[in-house]
Amino acid sequence: MITAPARRPTQESAHRIWRSYLYWTHIYRRTWRASIASGFLTPTLFMAAMGVGLGTLVNHHGSSAHQLGGVSYLDFIAPGLLAASAMQMAAIEGMFPVMAGIKWIKFYQAMLATPITVTEVLYAHLLWMATRVAMVSSIFLVAMFAFGAPRSAEVLAAVPVAVLTGMSMAVPAAAFTATRESDQALIGVIRFVVMPMFLFSGTFFPVTQLPAWLRPLAYATPLWHGVVLCRSLSLGDASWASSLGHVGYLLAFIAVATLVARRTFSRRLAA
Amino acid sequence: MFPESPLIQARALTKRFGSFVAVDGIDFDVAPGEAFGFLGPNGAGKTSTMRMIACMSPVSSGTLRILGMDPITDGPNIRRRIGLVPQEDTLDLEMTVLDNLLVYGRYFDLPRKVIRERARRLLDFAQLTDRANDKVDPLSGGLKRRLTIARSLISEPELLLLDEPTTGLDPQARHLLWDRLYRLKQQGVTLIITTHYMDEAEQLCDRLVVMDKGRIAAEGSPRELITRYSTREVLELRFRVDDHAPLAAQLAGLGERIETLPDRLLVYTDDGESAAKSVADRGLDPVASFVRRSSLEDVFLRLTGRTLVD
Ligand SMILES: Nc1ncnc2c1ncn2[C@@H]1O[C@H](COP(=O)(O)OP(=O)(O)OP(=O)(O)O)[C@@H](O)[C@H]1O
Ligand SMILES: [Mg+2]
């Protein structure tokens, strides 16, 4: 028998999370080329069509330049899109692979027959989701530079903010998915939660353009906090106080969602 | 630990799902090196029991000790030392046969070199070496099952849990699997097997419990159970009638006991041939009549009034 070197329980647990994480890196070896290619394609298409194409119209409209705070439309939406695409991608990563783990392929069950625990399986998968969002957001940032969108070097901090924004969607999505029997409801979530958030949380136009009664809803979405913070980092007008406020909101959202996910995962996988 | 102390000890072991009781206060011990079986029909509570032993499902009440440890506090340490072949395969169908072993091996804290070495040996053992680099998806049920067993052995467990290892396989595939399991037993691995096939239980188990509706109905070696709950032989009779029940009265006194099934009558006796002769003497004319040895199926029928596989 091979005996493991002595570790403290928390170290043991961290090590098991790492071992579970290796599953994801293994799977990724099959798809990384395609995923990097599409990682460049998406922001390029968005920025070309919306930032440059649509932007030409917006920029020539006197009052809209004022609404946007005197910046070009490309500079305005590029950082917003960074946060919004992180959210959208994370939502999908938080749903379908989780369903695969529980039902379609059952790799969660396979892991749970080994020393790895349910919480560790969850944490490893969340860590992988964060890794994926970080990769895609970094690629997005490179594309932003290619379009000349960022106005400040602070934009580098927008990548971790995009990761937090993504996780604020991925964790609740994973928690919810663990309560479902099929992907039917997941498609509903994309249509009725992810898409409206994507469109109305300040990515494409300031939330102040929304009817007054709708604005509080937009402010409550984690995406709005991510969009606003990424934008001010890219434009170079971020203040410490508001930045910490946004980050705090995102972290709190993720923390609560993680507690819920621990419960739904345990109920589903360790009943 | 004393050598004779049990590997698994369950007392009043209970599993509830909401108000439904799936496992209803069962007691059993499993000794090191033993092949121990749970024989029971669908819904008997076999998988629920297995999952508790595998520390994948918390005990609702009662006590369970595995390898001298408590599943509540020592789950990871127990699972490190046991292998699980779940009822439904959890293989990664998109991966190759070999990668399934390598990735699974990493979940245990094993060095890559050791995993590779063991994977090679296990592929050999499971007769899958020439399929090592094939995807799992197109493999037959028997090959997948063999891979699942190989995978469960990557950590060299002392205790192997097999939840219906051969359900859904053709006879040839089943016999091959039985042969592999027999070899593991020879190597000293303790086996726990659930099944609803009495032939499987007879082939593999040193000792078994008959389980029904969450309870243990009887416990012993296959031989003991048959001797205790059945006769040496059974005469099976089929008549050209829709309902066999009325005919049972006409067979009264032929054997120790008569069981009436919808499609046949079973006469329990130590001498089947002479019982068959008496049937003819009584002027009855069955379309089919044959004598066989008693099996665990008969034990189950006796204990529960039902057949195992329906
Ligand atoms: N997670 C669960 N939630 C609710 N009920 C459950 C759950 N798992 C099992 N049951 C119920 O508990 C009972 C025992 O199930 P179990 O799977 O242990 O039986 P089994 O002997 O393995 O049967 P089979 O031969 O069909 O595999 C069944 O009635 C089943 O419906
Ligand atoms: Mg079962």
XYZ file of C-alpha atoms and ligand atoms in Angstrom:
613
model
C 0.000 0.000 0.000
C 1.198 3.472 -0.776
C 0.869 5.821 2.136
C 0.323 9.492 1.512
C 2.662 11.930 3.214
C 1.099 13.247 6.421
C -0.979 16.370 5.836
C -3.339 18.403 7.937
C -7.047 17.878 7.185
C -7.386 21.208 5.346
C -4.313 20.406 3.284
C -5.747 16.984 2.558
C -8.940 18.596 1.400
C -7.155 21.158 -0.768
C -5.182 18.349 -2.304
C -8.354 16.410 -3.102
C -9.860 19.521 -4.709
C -6.756 19.717 -6.848
C -7.081 16.032 -7.836
C -10.678 16.572 -8.842
C -9.660 19.714 -10.774
C -7.284 17.569 -12.831
C -10.327 15.928 -14.417
C -11.202 19.262 -16.002
C -7.714 19.978 -17.238
C -7.676 16.509 -18.755
C -10.942 17.072 -20.614
C -9.777 20.492 -21.766
C -6.803 19.033 -23.576
C -9.266 17.851 -26.198
C -10.921 21.205 -26.840
C -8.484 23.987 -26.034
C -7.732 24.954 -29.632
C -11.349 25.456 -30.574
C -12.037 27.244 -27.318
C -9.216 29.731 -27.809
C -10.253 30.399 -31.402
C -13.825 31.115 -30.386
C -12.480 33.153 -27.469
C -11.038 35.608 -29.998
C -13.899 35.420 -32.447
C -16.682 36.464 -30.085
C -15.211 39.762 -28.821
C -13.908 40.621 -32.268
C -17.338 40.226 -33.843
C -19.046 42.142 -31.049
C -16.619 45.026 -31.047
C -16.583 45.269 -34.840
C -20.371 45.222 -35.176
C -21.439 47.165 -32.105
C -18.432 49.262 -31.205
C -17.335 50.255 -34.678
C -20.434 49.742 -36.851
C -23.187 50.846 -34.514
C -20.738 53.178 -32.751
C -20.395 55.298 -35.876
C -24.107 56.100 -35.666
C -24.085 56.659 -31.911
C -21.014 58.877 -31.896
C -22.549 61.221 -34.464
C -25.612 61.718 -32.345
C -24.839 64.718 -30.133
C -26.886 63.892 -27.050
C -25.852 60.220 -26.871
C -22.181 61.164 -26.573
C -23.230 63.132 -23.517
C -25.226 60.193 -22.093
C -22.179 57.963 -22.480
C -20.068 60.413 -20.480
C -18.226 61.833 -23.448
C -16.489 58.639 -24.582
C -16.770 56.843 -27.916
C -19.308 54.044 -28.098
C -16.572 51.456 -28.638
C -14.747 52.565 -25.493
C -18.070 52.486 -23.683
C -19.276 49.019 -24.588
C -15.981 47.095 -24.881
C -15.438 46.788 -21.094
C -19.182 46.237 -20.606
C -19.065 43.384 -23.100
C -16.078 41.952 -21.281
C -18.171 41.608 -18.115
C -21.342 40.574 -19.919
C -19.671 37.839 -21.985
C -17.963 36.555 -18.862
C -21.388 36.329 -17.243
C -22.975 34.630 -20.224
C -20.219 32.110 -20.661
C -20.094 31.369 -16.938
C -23.845 30.754 -16.876
C -23.451 28.057 -19.486
C -20.387 26.582 -17.754
C -22.380 26.526 -14.529
C -25.248 24.595 -16.049
C -24.555 22.002 -18.729
C -21.310 20.525 -17.410
C -22.973 20.242 -13.992
C -25.884 18.366 -15.528
C -23.348 16.144 -17.281
C -21.617 15.486 -13.972
C -24.844 14.496 -12.287
C -26.742 12.733 -15.042
C -25.368 12.620 -18.548
C -21.865 11.308 -17.864
C -21.968 10.988 -14.051
C -18.344 11.947 -13.512
C -19.359 13.474 -10.162
C -20.553 10.064 -8.976
C -17.294 8.533 -10.189
C -15.313 11.056 -8.120
C -17.518 10.529 -5.069
C -16.610 6.840 -4.942
C -13.008 7.933 -4.317
C -11.699 9.881 -1.308
C -13.050 13.140 -2.789
C -16.087 14.614 -1.001
C -19.136 16.379 -2.441
C -17.970 19.814 -1.356
C -14.572 19.176 -2.881
C -16.154 18.051 -6.150
C -18.142 21.298 -6.154
C -15.166 23.500 -5.315
C -12.997 21.857 -7.946
C -15.623 22.437 -10.581
C -16.176 26.069 -9.503
C -12.429 26.585 -9.624
C -12.411 25.238 -13.141
C -15.273 27.540 -14.164
C -13.282 30.465 -12.781
C -10.256 29.284 -14.736
C -12.266 29.190 -17.945
C -13.734 32.647 -17.381
C -10.247 33.980 -16.640
C -8.925 32.508 -19.878
C -11.750 33.841 -22.009
C -11.635 37.252 -20.326
C -7.890 37.511 -20.887
C -8.395 36.789 -24.558
C -11.169 39.378 -24.577
C -8.775 41.922 -23.098
C -6.227 41.250 -25.820
C -8.969 41.845 -28.403
C -9.911 45.088 -26.630
C -6.341 46.303 -26.959
C -6.386 45.347 -30.630
C -9.350 47.675 -31.057
C -7.689 50.353 -28.965
C -10.566 50.434 -26.521
C -8.897 50.647 -23.089
C -7.918 54.142 -21.972
C -6.081 53.117 -18.837
C -3.688 50.385 -17.735
C -6.064 49.781 -14.850
C -8.025 47.704 -17.371
C -5.772 44.794 -16.396
C -7.750 44.616 -13.144
C -10.895 44.156 -15.219
C -9.989 40.487 -15.824
C -10.338 39.430 -12.177
C -13.469 41.573 -11.966
C -14.859 39.728 -15.005
C -14.056 36.455 -13.238
C -16.018 37.587 -10.169
C -18.871 38.706 -12.414
C -18.860 35.351 -14.167
C -18.789 33.408 -10.916
C -21.677 35.440 -9.539
C -23.685 33.796 -12.305
C -21.933 30.410 -12.494
C -22.346 29.509 -8.829
C -26.117 30.106 -8.621
C -26.477 28.388 -12.001
C -24.657 25.325 -10.657
C -26.698 25.393 -7.456
C -29.913 25.486 -9.464
C -28.840 22.831 -11.954
C -28.221 20.380 -9.112
C -31.942 20.513 -8.345
C -33.050 19.727 -11.930
C -33.764 16.451 -13.663
C -33.297 17.738 -17.222
C -31.881 20.691 -19.129
C -35.335 22.014 -19.952
C -35.375 24.545 -17.121
C -31.794 25.513 -17.930
C -32.789 26.697 -21.370
C -35.516 28.745 -19.671
C -32.909 30.329 -17.396
C -30.822 31.347 -20.386
C -33.821 32.856 -22.127
C -35.456 34.617 -19.196
C -32.549 35.436 -16.877
C -29.242 35.433 -18.743
C -30.384 37.181 -21.926
C -32.323 40.014 -20.239
C -29.411 40.570 -17.877
C -27.007 40.609 -20.780
C -29.090 43.246 -22.575
C -30.307 45.474 -19.758
C -27.573 45.587 -17.108
C -25.746 48.583 -18.498
C -23.639 46.841 -21.126
C -25.079 48.489 -24.206
C -26.536 51.662 -22.693
C -26.473 53.270 -19.242
C -29.063 51.917 -16.838
C -30.322 55.502 -16.414
C -31.986 55.028 -19.805
C -34.286 52.386 -18.298
C -37.694 53.353 -16.882
C -37.255 54.442 -13.270
C -39.129 51.443 -11.825
C -36.822 48.987 -13.597
C -33.555 50.561 -12.505
C -33.391 49.021 -9.008
C -33.674 45.599 -10.596
C -30.735 46.350 -12.868
C -28.671 47.666 -9.922
C -29.391 44.453 -8.013
C -27.946 42.227 -10.736
C -24.328 41.309 -10.113
C -23.713 41.937 -13.788
C -24.401 45.666 -13.422
C -21.710 45.885 -10.741
C -19.308 44.006 -12.965
C -20.086 46.120 -16.015
C -19.754 49.435 -14.209
C -16.510 48.447 -12.517
C -14.913 47.010 -15.671
C -15.896 50.162 -17.523
C -14.447 52.568 -15.005
C -11.240 50.513 -14.885
C -10.996 50.657 -18.659
C -11.753 54.371 -18.807
C -9.427 55.079 -15.906
C -11.969 56.843 -13.699
C -12.410 54.153 -10.994
C -12.497 55.324 -7.408
C -11.393 53.106 -4.540
C -14.651 53.441 -2.668
C -16.998 52.482 -5.483
C -14.603 49.772 -6.723
C -14.530 48.116 -3.311
C -18.302 48.431 -3.105
C -18.788 46.598 -6.393
C -16.241 43.911 -5.549
C -17.835 43.468 -2.127
C -21.248 43.040 -3.689
C -19.960 40.416 -6.130
C -18.084 38.538 -3.407
C -21.117 38.506 -1.122
C -23.284 37.243 -3.952
C -20.815 34.451 -4.713
C -20.464 33.514 -1.048
C -24.203 33.123 -0.532
C -24.599 31.206 -3.787
C -21.761 28.882 -2.742
C -23.546 28.027 0.506
C -26.699 27.243 -1.462
C -24.731 25.164 -3.969
C -23.172 23.134 -1.162
C -26.651 22.257 -0.002
C -28.130 21.412 -3.392
C -25.071 19.359 -4.350
C -25.185 17.393 -1.096
C -28.891 16.755 -1.428
C -28.499 15.581 -4.965
C -25.309 13.586 -4.787
C -25.046 12.385 -1.197
C -28.648 11.598 -0.272
C -7.118 -5.020 15.254
C -7.711 -8.713 15.877
C -7.626 -10.775 12.725
C -11.158 -12.022 13.375
C -12.662 -8.577 13.932
C -15.157 -7.817 11.169
C -14.282 -5.570 8.252
C -17.816 -4.237 8.290
C -20.200 -4.181 11.188
C -23.767 -2.920 10.834
C -26.269 -2.706 13.685
C -29.866 -1.567 13.192
C -28.627 0.104 10.015
C -31.397 2.259 8.578
C -31.817 4.441 5.518
C -34.793 6.750 5.126
C -35.699 8.977 2.209
C -38.155 11.412 3.733
C -40.710 9.182 5.429
C -39.933 6.211 3.183
C -37.791 3.529 4.828
C -35.502 1.960 2.230
C -33.321 -0.001 4.669
C -35.100 -1.006 7.832
C -32.725 -1.709 10.697
C -30.473 -4.458 9.356
C -27.619 -6.205 11.197
C -24.695 -7.895 9.518
C -20.950 -8.479 9.797
C -18.509 -9.083 6.992
C -15.241 -10.848 7.784
C -11.951 -10.142 6.010
C -11.502 -12.236 2.871
C -15.152 -13.185 2.688
C -17.452 -12.897 -0.331
C -20.659 -11.580 1.128
C -23.897 -11.155 -0.795
C -27.136 -9.217 -0.632
C -29.735 -11.155 -2.584
C -33.030 -9.422 -3.149
C -35.562 -8.235 -5.710
C -35.912 -4.698 -7.143
C -36.386 -2.112 -4.438
C -35.176 -4.387 -1.626
C -32.710 -1.733 -0.472
C -29.517 -3.278 -1.839
C -28.168 -0.139 -3.510
C -29.114 2.015 -0.529
C -27.114 -0.333 1.711
C -24.184 -0.364 -0.708
C -24.075 3.423 -0.871
C -23.947 3.643 2.912
C -21.074 1.155 3.007
C -19.305 3.159 0.297
C -19.701 6.256 2.509
C -21.559 7.979 -0.306
C -24.842 8.229 1.524
C -25.230 9.099 5.206
C -26.674 6.544 7.608
C -30.138 7.642 8.813
C -29.898 5.706 12.076
C -28.134 2.715 13.559
C -24.403 2.163 13.463
C -22.018 1.249 10.720
C -18.316 0.653 11.086
C -16.121 -0.013 8.108
C -12.477 -1.085 8.440
C -12.813 -0.046 12.066
C -13.766 3.509 11.122
C -16.901 5.616 11.223
C -18.243 6.772 7.822
C -19.358 10.104 9.271
C -15.905 11.226 10.316
C -13.655 9.067 8.165
C -15.365 8.998 4.744
C -12.291 9.896 2.673
C -10.041 7.487 4.605
C -12.514 4.641 4.187
C -13.117 5.320 0.512
C -9.381 5.351 -0.058
C -9.364 1.676 0.888
C -12.476 0.446 -0.909
C -13.403 0.025 -4.545
C -16.914 0.554 -5.838
C -18.567 -0.931 -8.902
C -21.829 1.017 -8.965
C -25.069 -0.389 -10.330
C -24.954 2.080 -13.213
C -21.598 2.557 -14.899
C -20.042 5.975 -14.361
C -17.367 5.611 -17.022
C -16.456 8.637 -19.079
C -17.736 7.541 -22.483
C -15.842 10.227 -24.387
C -12.501 9.175 -22.975
C -10.429 6.194 -23.982
C -10.372 3.012 -21.944
C -6.869 3.781 -20.669
C -7.651 7.415 -19.801
C -10.596 6.272 -17.719
C -8.155 4.350 -15.560
C -5.520 7.089 -15.439
C -7.926 9.882 -14.533
C -9.639 7.771 -11.888
C -6.304 6.779 -10.400
C -5.469 10.427 -9.802
C -8.525 10.858 -7.591
C -6.680 8.625 -5.196
C -3.446 10.108 -4.071
C -1.328 7.917 -6.326
C 1.825 8.866 -8.217
C 1.392 8.861 -11.995
C 4.002 6.175 -12.447
C 2.174 3.845 -10.099
C -1.131 4.537 -11.858
C 0.367 3.747 -15.270
C 1.876 0.536 -13.992
C -1.358 -0.594 -12.380
C -3.469 0.464 -15.363
C -1.375 -1.746 -17.602
C -1.821 -4.711 -15.282
C -5.539 -4.092 -14.829
C -6.171 -3.852 -18.558
C -4.545 -7.219 -18.797
C -6.615 -8.595 -15.954
C -9.836 -7.280 -17.530
C -8.722 -8.517 -20.970
C -8.971 -5.027 -22.389
C -5.351 -4.456 -23.389
C -6.087 -4.383 -27.107
C -8.879 -1.846 -26.551
C -6.753 0.480 -24.382
C -6.855 3.376 -26.816
C -10.456 2.968 -27.965
C -13.228 5.266 -26.819
C -15.472 3.698 -24.206
C -18.803 4.618 -25.780
C -18.983 1.926 -28.468
C -17.843 -0.901 -26.174
C -20.309 -3.655 -25.335
C -21.993 -3.825 -21.936
C -19.711 -6.652 -20.835
C -16.543 -4.770 -21.750
C -17.762 -1.625 -20.019
C -18.500 -3.616 -16.893
C -15.040 -5.158 -16.976
C -13.552 -1.684 -17.338
C -15.584 -0.460 -14.373
C -14.226 -3.326 -12.303
C -10.679 -2.661 -13.482
C -11.120 1.001 -12.600
C -12.379 0.188 -9.114
C -9.189 -1.813 -8.525
C -6.759 0.976 -9.394
C -6.374 1.863 -5.710
C -5.766 -1.802 -4.825
C -8.716 -1.845 -2.392
C -9.015 -4.305 0.478
C -12.755 -4.265 0.048
C -14.576 -4.323 -3.273
C -18.265 -3.410 -3.482
C -20.101 -4.731 -6.517
C -23.667 -3.519 -7.051
C -25.296 -5.946 -9.492
C -22.066 -6.608 -11.375
C -23.611 -8.662 -14.182
C -27.157 -7.373 -14.609
C -27.995 -7.004 -18.277
C -25.061 -9.068 -19.547
C -25.256 -12.176 -21.693
C -24.317 -15.538 -20.116
C -20.845 -15.617 -21.616
C -19.984 -12.140 -20.378
C -21.339 -13.032 -16.940
C -19.209 -16.154 -16.670
C -16.113 -14.218 -17.656
C -16.836 -11.634 -14.977
C -17.457 -14.292 -12.372
C -14.105 -15.781 -13.222
C -12.373 -12.422 -12.663
C -14.170 -11.893 -9.366
C -13.221 -15.374 -8.275
C -9.571 -14.539 -8.898
C -9.847 -11.393 -6.809
C -11.271 -13.437 -3.990
C -8.345 -15.830 -4.292
C -6.050 -12.842 -3.898
C -7.703 -12.064 -0.569
C -9.917 -9.134 -1.592
C -13.111 -9.004 0.452
C -16.102 -8.857 -1.885
C -19.560 -7.511 -1.218
C -21.978 -8.315 -3.994
C -25.586 -7.378 -4.513
C -27.582 -9.327 -7.015
C -31.038 -10.502 -7.865
C -29.658 -13.539 -9.642
C -29.645 -16.593 -7.444
C -27.065 -18.313 -9.636
C -24.719 -15.387 -9.166
C -25.184 -15.510 -5.403
C -24.583 -19.268 -5.405
C -21.489 -18.951 -7.585
C -19.779 -16.120 -5.797
C -20.929 -15.785 -2.209
C -19.540 -17.604 0.794
C -22.344 -16.129 2.823
C -25.332 -14.013 1.992
C -28.403 -12.334 3.346
C -31.755 -12.511 1.637
C -33.165 -9.008 1.585
C -36.737 -7.951 0.998
C -38.465 -4.612 1.565
C -35.504 -3.189 3.455
C -35.258 -6.118 5.868
C -33.063 -9.183 6.133
C -35.211 -12.293 5.832
C -32.454 -14.880 6.348
C -28.696 -15.244 6.535
C -26.265 -18.073 5.815
C -24.186 -19.798 3.164
C -26.077 -20.700 -0.025
C -25.990 -24.377 1.014
C -27.203 -23.662 4.551
C -30.061 -21.514 3.333
C -31.206 -24.162 0.888
C -31.028 -26.896 3.504
C -32.819 -24.768 6.057
C -35.592 -23.363 3.898
C -36.054 -25.858 1.097
C -35.957 -29.553 0.256
C -33.275 -31.368 -1.681
C -35.290 -31.478 -4.900
C -38.157 -29.688 -6.567
C -40.682 -31.109 -8.994
C -41.963 -28.481 -11.406
C -45.317 -29.153 -13.044
C -47.123 -27.281 -15.793
C -50.679 -28.059 -16.804
C -52.826 -27.049 -19.736
C -54.920 -24.654 -17.644
C -55.069 -20.896 -17.205
C -55.084 -21.024 -13.448
C -52.891 -23.513 -11.616
C -54.306 -22.807 -8.151
C -57.247 -25.298 -8.184
C -54.879 -28.126 -9.126
C -52.775 -27.631 -6.019
C -55.382 -29.426 -3.886
C -55.077 -32.553 -6.025
C -51.348 -32.707 -5.281
C -51.821 -32.552 -1.525
C -49.432 -34.744 0.448
C -47.023 -35.328 -2.449
C -44.128 -33.435 -0.943
C -43.278 -31.439 2.145
C -44.788 -28.339 0.623
C -46.450 -27.131 -2.551
C -46.014 -23.644 -4.030
C -48.493 -22.300 -6.534
C -47.222 -19.880 -9.138
C -49.389 -18.393 -11.879
C -47.866 -20.594 -14.577
C -46.727 -23.705 -12.662
C -46.788 -25.732 -9.472
C -43.715 -26.576 -7.399
C -43.624 -29.704 -5.278
C -40.900 -29.597 -2.611
C -39.606 -33.072 -1.837
C -36.380 -34.940 -1.256
C -37.283 -37.404 -3.991
C -38.599 -35.699 -7.117
C -38.788 -38.804 -9.289
C -41.164 -40.664 -7.019
C -43.284 -37.534 -6.583
C -43.544 -37.340 -10.374
C -44.665 -40.975 -10.453
C -47.341 -40.259 -7.856
C -48.629 -37.389 -9.979
C -49.177 -39.837 -12.850
C -50.720 -42.396 -10.443
C -53.283 -39.791 -9.423
C -54.356 -39.552 -13.048
C -52.971 -36.050 -13.590
C -51.428 -35.268 -16.940
C -49.010 -32.277 -16.867
C -47.737 -30.844 -20.161
C -44.354 -30.410 -18.571
C -42.814 -32.119 -15.578
C -39.227 -32.029 -14.451
C -37.131 -32.462 -11.364
C -34.377 -30.056 -10.350
C -32.264 -29.326 -7.302
C -33.436 -26.629 -4.919
C -31.904 -23.196 -5.396
C -31.841 -19.861 -3.615
C -34.838 -18.931 -5.746
C -36.811 -21.498 -3.725
C -35.442 -20.081 -0.496
C -36.620 -16.668 -1.527
C -40.042 -17.969 -2.512
C -40.370 -19.704 0.815
C -39.348 -16.627 2.769
C -41.311 -13.987 0.927
C -43.974 -15.814 -1.065
C -42.656 -14.130 -4.196
C -40.215 -14.919 -6.976
C -36.950 -12.997 -7.243
C -37.061 -11.954 -10.865
C -40.447 -11.079 -12.252
N -32.638 9.002 -3.456
C -33.797 8.366 -3.201
N -34.897 9.058 -2.867
C -36.064 8.443 -2.600
N -36.242 7.120 -2.633
C -35.197 6.358 -2.958
C -33.921 6.935 -3.264
N -33.064 5.926 -3.557
C -33.776 4.785 -3.447
N -35.046 5.032 -3.081
C -36.095 4.022 -2.850
O -35.641 3.111 -1.893
C -36.044 1.782 -2.227
C -34.846 0.878 -2.257
O -34.045 1.263 -3.359
P -32.667 0.575 -3.701
O -32.151 1.249 -4.904
O -31.814 0.542 -2.500
O -33.149 -0.905 -4.064
P -32.353 -2.067 -4.777
O -32.495 -3.267 -3.939
O -30.995 -1.625 -5.114
O -33.214 -2.273 -6.096
P -32.748 -2.579 -7.606
O -32.656 -4.064 -7.723
O -33.874 -2.034 -8.402
O -31.482 -1.887 -7.854
C -36.759 1.869 -3.561
O -38.152 1.830 -3.320
C -36.357 3.210 -4.113
O -37.390 3.790 -4.876
Mg -29.955 -1.381 -6.800
